[in-house]
mmCIF file of C-alpha atoms in Angstrom:
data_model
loop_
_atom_site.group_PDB
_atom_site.id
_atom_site.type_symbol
_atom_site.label_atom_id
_atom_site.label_comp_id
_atom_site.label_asym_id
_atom_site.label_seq_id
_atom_site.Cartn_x
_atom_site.Cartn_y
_atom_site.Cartn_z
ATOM 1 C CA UNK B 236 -60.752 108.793 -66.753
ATOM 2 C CA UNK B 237 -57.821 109.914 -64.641
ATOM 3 C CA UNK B 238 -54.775 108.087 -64.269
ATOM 4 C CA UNK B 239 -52.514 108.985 -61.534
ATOM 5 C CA UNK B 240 -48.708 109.346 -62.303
ATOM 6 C CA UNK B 241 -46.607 106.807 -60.508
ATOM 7 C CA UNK B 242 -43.250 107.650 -62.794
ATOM 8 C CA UNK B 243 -41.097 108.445 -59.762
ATOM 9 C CA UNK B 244 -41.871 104.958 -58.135
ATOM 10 C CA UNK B 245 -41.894 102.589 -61.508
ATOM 11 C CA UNK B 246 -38.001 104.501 -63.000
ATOM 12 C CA UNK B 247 -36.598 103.682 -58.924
ATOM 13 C CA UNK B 248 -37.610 100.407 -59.977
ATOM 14 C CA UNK B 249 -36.234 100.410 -63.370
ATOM 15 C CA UNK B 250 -32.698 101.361 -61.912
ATOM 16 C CA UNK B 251 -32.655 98.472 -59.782
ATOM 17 C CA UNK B 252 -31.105 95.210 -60.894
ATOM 18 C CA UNK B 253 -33.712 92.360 -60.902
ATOM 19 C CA UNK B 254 -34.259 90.331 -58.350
ATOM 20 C CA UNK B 255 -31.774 87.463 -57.621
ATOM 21 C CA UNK B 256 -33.357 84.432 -55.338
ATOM 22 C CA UNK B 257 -30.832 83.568 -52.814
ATOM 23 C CA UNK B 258 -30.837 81.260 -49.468
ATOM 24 C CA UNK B 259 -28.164 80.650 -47.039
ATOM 25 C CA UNK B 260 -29.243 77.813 -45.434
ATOM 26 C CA UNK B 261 -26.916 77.786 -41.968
ATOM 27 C CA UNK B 262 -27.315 74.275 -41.150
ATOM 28 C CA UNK B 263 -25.059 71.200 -40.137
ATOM 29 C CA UNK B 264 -25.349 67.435 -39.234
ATOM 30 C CA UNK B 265 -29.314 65.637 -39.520
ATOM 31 C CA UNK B 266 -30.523 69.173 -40.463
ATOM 32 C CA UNK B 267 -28.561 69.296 -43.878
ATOM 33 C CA UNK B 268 -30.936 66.087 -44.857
ATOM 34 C CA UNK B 269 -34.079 67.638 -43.793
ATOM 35 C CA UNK B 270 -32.987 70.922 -45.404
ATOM 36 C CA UNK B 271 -32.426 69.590 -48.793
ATOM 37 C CA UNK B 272 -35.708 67.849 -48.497
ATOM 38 C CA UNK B 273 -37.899 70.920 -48.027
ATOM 39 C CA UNK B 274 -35.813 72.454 -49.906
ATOM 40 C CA UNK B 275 -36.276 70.698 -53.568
ATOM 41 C CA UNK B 276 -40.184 70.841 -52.374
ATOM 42 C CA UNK B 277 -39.951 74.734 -52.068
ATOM 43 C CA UNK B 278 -37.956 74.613 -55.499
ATOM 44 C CA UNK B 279 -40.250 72.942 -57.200
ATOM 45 C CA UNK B 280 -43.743 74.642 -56.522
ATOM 46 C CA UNK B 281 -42.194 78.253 -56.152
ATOM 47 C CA UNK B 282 -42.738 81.044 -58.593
ATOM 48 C CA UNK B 283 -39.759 80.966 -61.412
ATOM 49 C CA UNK B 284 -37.364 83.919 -62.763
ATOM 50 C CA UNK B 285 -36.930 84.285 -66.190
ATOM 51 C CA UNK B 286 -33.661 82.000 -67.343
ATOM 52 C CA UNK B 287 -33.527 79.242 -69.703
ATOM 53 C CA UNK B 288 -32.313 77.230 -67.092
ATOM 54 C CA UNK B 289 -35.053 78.454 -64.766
ATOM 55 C CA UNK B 290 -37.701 75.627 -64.102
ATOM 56 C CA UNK B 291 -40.786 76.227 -65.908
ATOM 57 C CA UNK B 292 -43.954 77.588 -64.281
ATOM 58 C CA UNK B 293 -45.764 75.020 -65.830
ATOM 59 C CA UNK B 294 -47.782 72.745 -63.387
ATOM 60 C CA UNK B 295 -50.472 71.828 -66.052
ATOM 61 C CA UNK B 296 -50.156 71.192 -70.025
ATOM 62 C CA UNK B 297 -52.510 71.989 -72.592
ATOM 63 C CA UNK B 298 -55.650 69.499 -72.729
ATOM 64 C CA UNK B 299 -56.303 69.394 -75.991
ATOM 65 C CA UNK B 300 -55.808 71.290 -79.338
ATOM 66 C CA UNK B 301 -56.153 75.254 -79.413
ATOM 67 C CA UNK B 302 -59.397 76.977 -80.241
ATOM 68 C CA UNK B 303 -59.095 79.090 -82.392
ATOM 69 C CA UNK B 304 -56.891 82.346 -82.229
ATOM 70 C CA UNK B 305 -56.339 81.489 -78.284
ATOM 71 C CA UNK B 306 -53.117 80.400 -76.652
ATOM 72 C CA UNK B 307 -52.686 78.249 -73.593
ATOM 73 C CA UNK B 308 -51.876 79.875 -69.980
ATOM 74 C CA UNK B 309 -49.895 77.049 -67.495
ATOM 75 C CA UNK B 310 -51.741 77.167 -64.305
ATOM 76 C CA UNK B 311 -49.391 77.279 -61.834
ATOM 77 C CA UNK B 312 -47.894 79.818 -58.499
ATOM 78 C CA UNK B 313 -46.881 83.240 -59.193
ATOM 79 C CA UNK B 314 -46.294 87.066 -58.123
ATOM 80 C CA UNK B 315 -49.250 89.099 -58.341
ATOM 81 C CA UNK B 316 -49.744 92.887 -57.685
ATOM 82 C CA UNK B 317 -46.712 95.631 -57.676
ATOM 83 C CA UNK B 318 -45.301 97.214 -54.505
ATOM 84 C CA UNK B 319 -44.997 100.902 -56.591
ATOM 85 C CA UNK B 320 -48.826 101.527 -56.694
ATOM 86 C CA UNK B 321 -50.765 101.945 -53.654
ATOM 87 C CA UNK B 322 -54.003 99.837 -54.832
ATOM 88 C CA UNK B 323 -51.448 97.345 -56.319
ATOM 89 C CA UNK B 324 -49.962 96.364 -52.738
ATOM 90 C CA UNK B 325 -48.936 94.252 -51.400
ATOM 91 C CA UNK B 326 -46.892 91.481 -53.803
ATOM 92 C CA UNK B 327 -48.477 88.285 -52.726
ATOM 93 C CA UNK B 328 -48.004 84.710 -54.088
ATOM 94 C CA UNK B 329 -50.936 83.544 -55.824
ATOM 95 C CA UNK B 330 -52.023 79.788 -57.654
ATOM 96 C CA UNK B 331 -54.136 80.331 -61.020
ATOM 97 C CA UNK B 332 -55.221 77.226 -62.778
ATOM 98 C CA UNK B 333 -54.181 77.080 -66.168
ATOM 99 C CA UNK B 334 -56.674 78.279 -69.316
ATOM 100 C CA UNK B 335 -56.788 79.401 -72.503
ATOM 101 C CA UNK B 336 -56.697 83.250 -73.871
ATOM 102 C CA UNK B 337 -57.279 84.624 -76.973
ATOM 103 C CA UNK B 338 -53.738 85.515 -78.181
ATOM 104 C CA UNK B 339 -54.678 89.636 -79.263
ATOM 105 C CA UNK B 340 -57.707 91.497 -77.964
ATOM 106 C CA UNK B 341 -60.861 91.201 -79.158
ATOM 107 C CA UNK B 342 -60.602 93.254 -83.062
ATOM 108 C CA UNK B 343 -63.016 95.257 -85.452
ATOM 109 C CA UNK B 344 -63.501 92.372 -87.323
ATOM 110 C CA UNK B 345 -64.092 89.830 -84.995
ATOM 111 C CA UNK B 346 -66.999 92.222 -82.825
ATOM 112 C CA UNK B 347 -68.746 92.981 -86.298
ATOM 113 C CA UNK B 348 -69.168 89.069 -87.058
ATOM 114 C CA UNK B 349 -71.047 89.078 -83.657
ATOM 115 C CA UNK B 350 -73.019 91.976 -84.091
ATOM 116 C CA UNK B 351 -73.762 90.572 -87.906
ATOM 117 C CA UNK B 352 -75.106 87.389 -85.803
ATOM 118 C CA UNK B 353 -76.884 89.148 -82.955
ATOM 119 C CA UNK B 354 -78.139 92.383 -83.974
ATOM 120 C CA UNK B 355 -76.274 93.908 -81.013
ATOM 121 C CA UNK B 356 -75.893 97.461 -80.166
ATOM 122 C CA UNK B 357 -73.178 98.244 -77.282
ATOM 123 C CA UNK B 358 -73.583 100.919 -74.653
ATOM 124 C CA UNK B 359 -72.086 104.076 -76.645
ATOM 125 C CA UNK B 360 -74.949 103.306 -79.334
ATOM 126 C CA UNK B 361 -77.932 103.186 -77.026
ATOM 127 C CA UNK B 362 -80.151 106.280 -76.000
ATOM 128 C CA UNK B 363 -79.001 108.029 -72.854
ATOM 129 C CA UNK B 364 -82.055 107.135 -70.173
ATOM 130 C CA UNK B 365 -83.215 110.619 -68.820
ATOM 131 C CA UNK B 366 -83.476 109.208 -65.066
ATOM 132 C CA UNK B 367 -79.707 108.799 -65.231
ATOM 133 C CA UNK B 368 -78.692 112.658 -66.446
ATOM 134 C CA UNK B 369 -81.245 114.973 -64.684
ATOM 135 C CA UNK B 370 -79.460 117.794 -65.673
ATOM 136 C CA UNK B 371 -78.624 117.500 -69.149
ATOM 137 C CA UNK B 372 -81.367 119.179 -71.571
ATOM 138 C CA UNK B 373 -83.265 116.131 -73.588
ATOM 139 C CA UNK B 374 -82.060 117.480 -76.919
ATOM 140 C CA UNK B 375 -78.295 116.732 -75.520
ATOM 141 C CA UNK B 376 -79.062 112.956 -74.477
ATOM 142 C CA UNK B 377 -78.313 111.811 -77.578
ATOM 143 C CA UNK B 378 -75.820 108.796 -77.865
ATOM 144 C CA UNK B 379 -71.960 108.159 -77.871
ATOM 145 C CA UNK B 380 -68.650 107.827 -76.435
ATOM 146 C CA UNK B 381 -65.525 109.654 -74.764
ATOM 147 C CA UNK B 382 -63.192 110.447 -77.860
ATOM 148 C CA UNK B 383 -59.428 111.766 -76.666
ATOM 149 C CA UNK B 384 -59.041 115.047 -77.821
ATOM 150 C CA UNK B 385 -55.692 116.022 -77.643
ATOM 151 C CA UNK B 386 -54.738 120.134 -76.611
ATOM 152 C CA UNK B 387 -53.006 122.301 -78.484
ATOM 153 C CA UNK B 388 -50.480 122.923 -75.937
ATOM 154 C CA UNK B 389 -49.292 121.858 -72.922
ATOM 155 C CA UNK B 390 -52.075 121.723 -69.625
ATOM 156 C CA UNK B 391 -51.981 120.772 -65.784
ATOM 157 C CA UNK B 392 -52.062 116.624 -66.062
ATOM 158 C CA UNK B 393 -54.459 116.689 -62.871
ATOM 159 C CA UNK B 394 -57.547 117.600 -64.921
ATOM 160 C CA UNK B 395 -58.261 114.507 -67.434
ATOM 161 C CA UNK B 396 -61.009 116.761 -68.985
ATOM 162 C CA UNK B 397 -58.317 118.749 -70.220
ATOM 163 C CA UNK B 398 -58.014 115.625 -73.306
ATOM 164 C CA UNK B 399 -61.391 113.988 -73.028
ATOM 165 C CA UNK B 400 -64.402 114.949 -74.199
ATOM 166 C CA UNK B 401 -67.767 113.014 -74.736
ATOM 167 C CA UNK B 402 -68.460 112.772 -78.566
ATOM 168 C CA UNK B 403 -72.052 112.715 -79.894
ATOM 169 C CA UNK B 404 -71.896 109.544 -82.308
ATOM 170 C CA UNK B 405 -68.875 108.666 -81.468
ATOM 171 C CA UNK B 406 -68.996 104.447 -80.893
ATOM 172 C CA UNK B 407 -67.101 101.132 -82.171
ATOM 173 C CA UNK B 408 -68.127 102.048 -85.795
ATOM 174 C CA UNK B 409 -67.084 105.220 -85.787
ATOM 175 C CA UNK B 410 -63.722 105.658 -82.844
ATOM 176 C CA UNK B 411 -63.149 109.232 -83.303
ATOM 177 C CA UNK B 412 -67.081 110.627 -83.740
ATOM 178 C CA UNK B 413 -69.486 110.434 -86.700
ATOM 179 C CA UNK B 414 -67.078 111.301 -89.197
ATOM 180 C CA UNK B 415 -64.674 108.505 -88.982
ATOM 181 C CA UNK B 416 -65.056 104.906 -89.872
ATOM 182 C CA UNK B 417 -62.918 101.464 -89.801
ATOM 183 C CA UNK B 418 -60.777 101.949 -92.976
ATOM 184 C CA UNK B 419 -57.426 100.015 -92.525
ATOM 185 C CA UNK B 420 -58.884 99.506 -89.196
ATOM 186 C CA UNK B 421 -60.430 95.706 -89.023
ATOM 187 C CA UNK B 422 -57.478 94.035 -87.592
ATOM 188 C CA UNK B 423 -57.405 97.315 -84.774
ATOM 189 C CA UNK B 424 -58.865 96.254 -81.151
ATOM 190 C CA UNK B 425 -62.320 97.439 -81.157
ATOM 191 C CA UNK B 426 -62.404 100.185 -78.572
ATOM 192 C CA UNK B 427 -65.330 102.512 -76.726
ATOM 193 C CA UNK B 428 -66.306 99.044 -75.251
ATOM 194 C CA UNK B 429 -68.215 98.780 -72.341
ATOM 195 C CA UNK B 430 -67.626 96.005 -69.650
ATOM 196 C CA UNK B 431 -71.309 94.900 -70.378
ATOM 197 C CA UNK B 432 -70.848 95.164 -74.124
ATOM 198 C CA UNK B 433 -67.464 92.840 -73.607
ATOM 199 C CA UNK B 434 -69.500 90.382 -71.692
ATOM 200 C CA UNK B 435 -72.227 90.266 -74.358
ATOM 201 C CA UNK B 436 -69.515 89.353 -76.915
ATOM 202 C CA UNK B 437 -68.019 86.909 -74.808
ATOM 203 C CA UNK B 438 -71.183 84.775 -73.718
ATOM 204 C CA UNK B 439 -72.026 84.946 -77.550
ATOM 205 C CA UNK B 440 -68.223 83.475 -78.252
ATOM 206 C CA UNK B 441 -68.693 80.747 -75.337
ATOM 207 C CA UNK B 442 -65.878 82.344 -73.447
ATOM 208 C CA UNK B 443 -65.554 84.657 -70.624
ATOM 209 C CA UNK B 444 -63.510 87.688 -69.248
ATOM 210 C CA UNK B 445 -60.637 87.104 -67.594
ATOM 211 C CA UNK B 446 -60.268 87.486 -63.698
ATOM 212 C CA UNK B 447 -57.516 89.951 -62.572
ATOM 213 C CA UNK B 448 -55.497 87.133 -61.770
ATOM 214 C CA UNK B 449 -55.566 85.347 -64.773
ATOM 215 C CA UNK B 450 -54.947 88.294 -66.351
ATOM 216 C CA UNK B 451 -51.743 89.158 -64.758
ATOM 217 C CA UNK B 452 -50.302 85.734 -64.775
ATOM 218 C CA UNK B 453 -50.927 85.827 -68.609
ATOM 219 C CA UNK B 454 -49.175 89.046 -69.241
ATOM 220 C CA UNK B 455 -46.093 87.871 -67.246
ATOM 221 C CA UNK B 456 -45.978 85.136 -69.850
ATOM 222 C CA UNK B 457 -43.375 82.568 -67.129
ATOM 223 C CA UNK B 458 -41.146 85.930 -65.882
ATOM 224 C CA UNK B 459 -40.911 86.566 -62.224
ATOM 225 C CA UNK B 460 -41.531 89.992 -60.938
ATOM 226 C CA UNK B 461 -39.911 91.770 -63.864
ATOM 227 C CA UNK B 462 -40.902 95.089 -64.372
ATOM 228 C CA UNK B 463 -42.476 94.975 -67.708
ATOM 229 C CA UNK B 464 -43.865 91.678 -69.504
ATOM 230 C CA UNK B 465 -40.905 91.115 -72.017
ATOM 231 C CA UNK B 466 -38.352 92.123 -68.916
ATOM 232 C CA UNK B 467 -36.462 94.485 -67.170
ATOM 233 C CA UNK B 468 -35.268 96.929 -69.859
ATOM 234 C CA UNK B 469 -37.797 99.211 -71.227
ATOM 235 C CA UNK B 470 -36.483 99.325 -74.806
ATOM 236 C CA UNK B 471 -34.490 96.434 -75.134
ATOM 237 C CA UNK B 472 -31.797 96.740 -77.770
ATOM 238 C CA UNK B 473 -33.198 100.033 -78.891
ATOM 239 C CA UNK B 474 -36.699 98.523 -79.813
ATOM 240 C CA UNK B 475 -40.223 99.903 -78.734
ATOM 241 C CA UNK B 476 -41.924 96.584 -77.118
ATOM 242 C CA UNK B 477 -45.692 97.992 -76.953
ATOM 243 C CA UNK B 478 -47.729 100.479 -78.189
ATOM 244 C CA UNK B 479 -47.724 103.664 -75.922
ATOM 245 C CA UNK B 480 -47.040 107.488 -75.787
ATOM 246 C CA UNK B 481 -43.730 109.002 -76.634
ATOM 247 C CA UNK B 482 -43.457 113.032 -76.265
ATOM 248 C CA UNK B 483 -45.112 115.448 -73.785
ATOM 249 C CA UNK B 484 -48.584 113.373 -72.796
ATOM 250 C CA UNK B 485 -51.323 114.769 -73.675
ATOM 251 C CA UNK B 486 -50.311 116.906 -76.679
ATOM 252 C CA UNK B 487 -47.959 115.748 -78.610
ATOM 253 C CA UNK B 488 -47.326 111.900 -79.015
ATOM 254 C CA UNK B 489 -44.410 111.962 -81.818
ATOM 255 C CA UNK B 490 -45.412 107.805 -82.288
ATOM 256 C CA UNK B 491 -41.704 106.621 -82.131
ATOM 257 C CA UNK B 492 -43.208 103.139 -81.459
ATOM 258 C CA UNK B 493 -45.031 103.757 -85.187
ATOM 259 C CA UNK B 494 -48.339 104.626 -83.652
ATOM 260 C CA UNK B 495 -49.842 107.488 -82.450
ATOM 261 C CA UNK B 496 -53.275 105.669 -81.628
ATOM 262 C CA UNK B 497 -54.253 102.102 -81.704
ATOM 263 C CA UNK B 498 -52.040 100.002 -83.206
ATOM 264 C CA UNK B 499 -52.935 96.561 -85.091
ATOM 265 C CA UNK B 500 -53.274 93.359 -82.501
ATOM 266 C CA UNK B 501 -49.870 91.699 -83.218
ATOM 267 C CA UNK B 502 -47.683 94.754 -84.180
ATOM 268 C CA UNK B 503 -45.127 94.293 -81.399
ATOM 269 C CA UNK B 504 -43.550 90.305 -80.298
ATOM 270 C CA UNK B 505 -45.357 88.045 -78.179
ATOM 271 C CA UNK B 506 -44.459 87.265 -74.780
ATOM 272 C CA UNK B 507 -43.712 84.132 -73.353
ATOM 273 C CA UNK B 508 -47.095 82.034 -73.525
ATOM 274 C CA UNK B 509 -47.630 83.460 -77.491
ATOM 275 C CA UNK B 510 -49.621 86.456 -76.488
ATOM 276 C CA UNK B 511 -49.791 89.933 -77.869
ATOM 277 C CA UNK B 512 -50.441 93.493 -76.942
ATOM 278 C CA UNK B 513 -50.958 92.878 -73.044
ATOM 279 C CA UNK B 514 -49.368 96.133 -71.821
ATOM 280 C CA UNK B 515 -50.470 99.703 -73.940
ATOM 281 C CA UNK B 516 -52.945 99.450 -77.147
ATOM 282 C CA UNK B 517 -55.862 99.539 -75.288
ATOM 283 C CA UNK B 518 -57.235 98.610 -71.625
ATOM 284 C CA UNK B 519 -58.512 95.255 -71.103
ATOM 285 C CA UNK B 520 -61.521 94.850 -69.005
ATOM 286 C CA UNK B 521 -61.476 91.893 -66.159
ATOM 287 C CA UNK B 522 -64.058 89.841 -64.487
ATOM 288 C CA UNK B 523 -63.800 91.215 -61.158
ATOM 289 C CA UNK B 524 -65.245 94.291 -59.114
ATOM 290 C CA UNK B 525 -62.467 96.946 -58.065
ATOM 291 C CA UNK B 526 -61.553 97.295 -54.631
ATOM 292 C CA UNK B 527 -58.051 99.334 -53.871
ATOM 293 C CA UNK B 528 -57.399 97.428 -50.789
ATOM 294 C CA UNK B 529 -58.489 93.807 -52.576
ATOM 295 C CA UNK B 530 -54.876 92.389 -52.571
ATOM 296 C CA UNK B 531 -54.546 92.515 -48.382
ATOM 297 C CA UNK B 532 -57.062 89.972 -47.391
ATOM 298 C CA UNK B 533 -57.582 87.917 -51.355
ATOM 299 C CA UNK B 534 -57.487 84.348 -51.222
ATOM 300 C CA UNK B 535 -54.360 82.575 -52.405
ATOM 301 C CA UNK B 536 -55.891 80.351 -55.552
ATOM 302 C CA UNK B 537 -58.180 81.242 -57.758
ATOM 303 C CA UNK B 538 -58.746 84.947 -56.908
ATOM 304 C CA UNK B 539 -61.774 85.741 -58.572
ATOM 305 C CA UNK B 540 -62.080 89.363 -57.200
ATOM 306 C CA UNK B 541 -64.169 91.217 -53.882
ATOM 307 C CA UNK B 542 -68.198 90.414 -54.508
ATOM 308 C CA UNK B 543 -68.252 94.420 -54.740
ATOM 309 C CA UNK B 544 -67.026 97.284 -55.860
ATOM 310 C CA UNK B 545 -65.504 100.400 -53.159
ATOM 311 C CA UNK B 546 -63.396 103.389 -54.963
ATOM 312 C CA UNK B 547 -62.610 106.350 -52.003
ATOM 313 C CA UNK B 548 -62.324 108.621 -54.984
ATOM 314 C CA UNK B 549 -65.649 108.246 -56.304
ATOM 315 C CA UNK B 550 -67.685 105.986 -53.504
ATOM 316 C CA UNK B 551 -70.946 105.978 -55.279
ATOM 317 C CA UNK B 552 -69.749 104.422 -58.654
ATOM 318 C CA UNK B 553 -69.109 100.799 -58.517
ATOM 319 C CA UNK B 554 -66.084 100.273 -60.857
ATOM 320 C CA UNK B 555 -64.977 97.003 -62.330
ATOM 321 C CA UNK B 556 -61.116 96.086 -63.217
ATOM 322 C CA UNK B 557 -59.499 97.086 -66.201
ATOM 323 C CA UNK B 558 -55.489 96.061 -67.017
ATOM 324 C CA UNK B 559 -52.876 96.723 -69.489
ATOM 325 C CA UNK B 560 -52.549 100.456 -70.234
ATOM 326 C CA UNK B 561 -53.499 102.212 -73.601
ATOM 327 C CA UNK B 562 -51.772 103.921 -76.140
ATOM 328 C CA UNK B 563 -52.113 106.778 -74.045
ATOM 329 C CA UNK B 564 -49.872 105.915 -71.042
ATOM 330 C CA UNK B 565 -46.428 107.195 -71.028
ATOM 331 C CA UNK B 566 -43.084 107.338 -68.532
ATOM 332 C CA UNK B 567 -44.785 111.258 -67.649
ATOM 333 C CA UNK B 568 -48.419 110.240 -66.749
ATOM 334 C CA UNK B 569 -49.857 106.811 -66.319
ATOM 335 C CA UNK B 570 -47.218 104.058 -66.210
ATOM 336 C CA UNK B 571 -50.375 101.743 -65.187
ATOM 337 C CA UNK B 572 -48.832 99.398 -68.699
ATOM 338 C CA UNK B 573 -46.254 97.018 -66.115
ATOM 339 C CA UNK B 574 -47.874 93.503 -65.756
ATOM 340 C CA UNK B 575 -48.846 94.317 -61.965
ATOM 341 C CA UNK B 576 -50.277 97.526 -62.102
ATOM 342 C CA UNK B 577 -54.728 98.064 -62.217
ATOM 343 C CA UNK B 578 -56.812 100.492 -63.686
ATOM 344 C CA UNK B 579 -60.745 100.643 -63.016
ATOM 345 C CA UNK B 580 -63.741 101.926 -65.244
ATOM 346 C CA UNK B 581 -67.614 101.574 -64.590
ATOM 347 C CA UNK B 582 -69.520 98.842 -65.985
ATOM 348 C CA UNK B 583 -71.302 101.164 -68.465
ATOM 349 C CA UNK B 584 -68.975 103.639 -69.760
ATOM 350 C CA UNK B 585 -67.147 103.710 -72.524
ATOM 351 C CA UNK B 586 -64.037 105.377 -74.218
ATOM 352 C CA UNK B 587 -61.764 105.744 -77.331
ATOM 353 C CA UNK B 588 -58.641 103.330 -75.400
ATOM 354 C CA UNK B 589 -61.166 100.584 -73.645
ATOM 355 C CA UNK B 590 -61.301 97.067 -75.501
ATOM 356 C CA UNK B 591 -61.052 93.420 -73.872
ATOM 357 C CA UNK B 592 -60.441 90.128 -74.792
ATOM 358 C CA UNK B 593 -61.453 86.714 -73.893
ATOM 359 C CA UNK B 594 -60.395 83.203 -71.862
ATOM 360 C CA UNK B 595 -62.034 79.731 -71.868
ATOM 361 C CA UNK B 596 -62.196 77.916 -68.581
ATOM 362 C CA UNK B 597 -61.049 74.332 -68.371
ATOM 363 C CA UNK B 598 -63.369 72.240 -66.174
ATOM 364 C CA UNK B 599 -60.755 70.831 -63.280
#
């Protein structure tokens, strides 16, 4: 459950202007021909910065109307990864095919009509299997979840158990242990998700979890290489833009964005494709198995992620992908909630800041 500060790296970024796309094209005679040529080709197919003279990203339109609560992505070449985290590297130009996403993650509501339908029970509800905890007494196996638990004061940020601490009863239902419920909660994402619970939900909804790529093309909503998904600024015109920590992480948040834990799907604008909440709230679990050094050797269209899972800090748990930040990530620890950054979480594990939400494939 440790995330690694990369402030120093992501504020150098912030001070820099963005990105201008320039050529000087130092060419005469014939060649000016054959440059202009190539040269509207390039134009046309290359990644776009955010303008509104900028050509669109767009290579493919919507095929029909919208299901349901999901927006369309435009398929189509862009910027994937960020140079400022080291499992992140390098930026690389990628093609996605264009799909549909649900516009907010995945809420209370929404997972209780499809345990209502399916009699479900996710991971954090289940008995603990003995085989898997050898050391743990049986009368401790007893199910639940990892519930934040903020200190009293200020502690070291390189121990995560420090905040964290596995709750007895604690589950979807009930987010902070047996005591609390869902009041005022329904339209919340629904959280302490595992990645197999999230697929369950989304093979019952006949959609699937997104692949990392899709995922970060969606959160850019048509900007290029910006450092957060509405822009460059972090707090454009004074304005909280997502749902994460303000104050000294991990014990005091003083919820200047007007949250100090999850925050209703919608509460902050939409980005560019008409989608919500894709950096803080909660982490979004992706298709794809985690590998740090993925991005060096992916293919170019279509990335659907390594066919297994290597993480040097923990070799013998296979990790999948998770994206977007939580609540919990701030400018002091944990600025994994810019468009290219990755987080990582086993397949069956669970916590109080983990949700997900869904695409639908179009048949090319």
């Amino acid at each position: 459950m440790d995330r690694s500060s990369d402030t120093k790296s992501v504020k150098k970024r912030a001070a820099r202007r963005p990105r201008e796309r320039r050529v000087w094209p130092w060419i005469s005679g014939a060649g000016v021909l054959l440059a202009l040529v190539i040269g509207a080709e390039l134009w046309q197919s290359r990644p776009t910065a955010a303008g509104a003279d900028a050509p669109k990203l767009n290579t493919t339109t919507p095929p029909g109307p919208a299901p349901d609560g999901m927006a369309w992505v435009p398929g189509g070449w862009f910027w994937m990864g960020d140079n400022s985290f080291a499992d992140a590297q390098p930026e690389h130009l990628v093609y996605v095919d264009g799909f549909w996403m649900d516009k907010t993650e995945v809420t209370n509501r929404e997972f209780a009509r499809f345990v209502e339908a399916t009699n479900y029970r996710t991971v954090a509800e289940r008995p603990l299997d003995p085989a898997e905890f050898p050391t743990v007494p049986p009368e401790d196996l007893k199910p639940g979840s990892i519930v934040f638990t903020p200190p009293e004061g200020d502690v070291p940020l390189n121990d995560h158990l420090q905040w964290w601490a596995y709750v007895p009863g604690a589950n979807w239902r009930h987010p902070e242990g047996p005591d609390s419920d869902l009041k005022d909660r329904e339209n919340h994402p629904v959280v302490h998700m595992a990645w197999t619970d999230a697929v369950a939900y989304c093979e019952w909804a006949g959609k699937q979890l997104p692949s990392e790529a899709q995922w970060e093309l969606a959160a850019r909503g048509g900007l290029d290489r910006e450092l957060y998904c509405w822009g460059h600024e972090l707090k454009p015109k004074n304005r909280w833009q997502s749902n994460i920590w303000q104050g000294t992480f991990p014990s005091r948040n003083t919820a200047a964005d007007g949250f100090a834990r999850t925050a209703p799907v919608a509460s902050f604008s939409a980005n560019g494709y008409g989608l919500f909440d894709l950096s803080g709230n909660v982490w979004e679990w992706c298709a794809d198995w985690y590998r740090p050094d993925y991005y060096e050797h992916s293919p170019e269209k279509n990335p659907a992620g390594p066919d297994s899972s290597f993480d040097p800090l923990e070799p013998n748990l296979p990790k999948r992908v998770q994206r977007g930040g939580s609540y919990m990530c701030s400018d002091s620890y944990c600025t994994r909630y810019v468009p290219g950054a990755r987080g990582k979480g086993e397949p069956n594990s669970a916590a109080g800041h983990v949700g997900f939400r869904c695409v639908k494939h179009v048949p090319q």
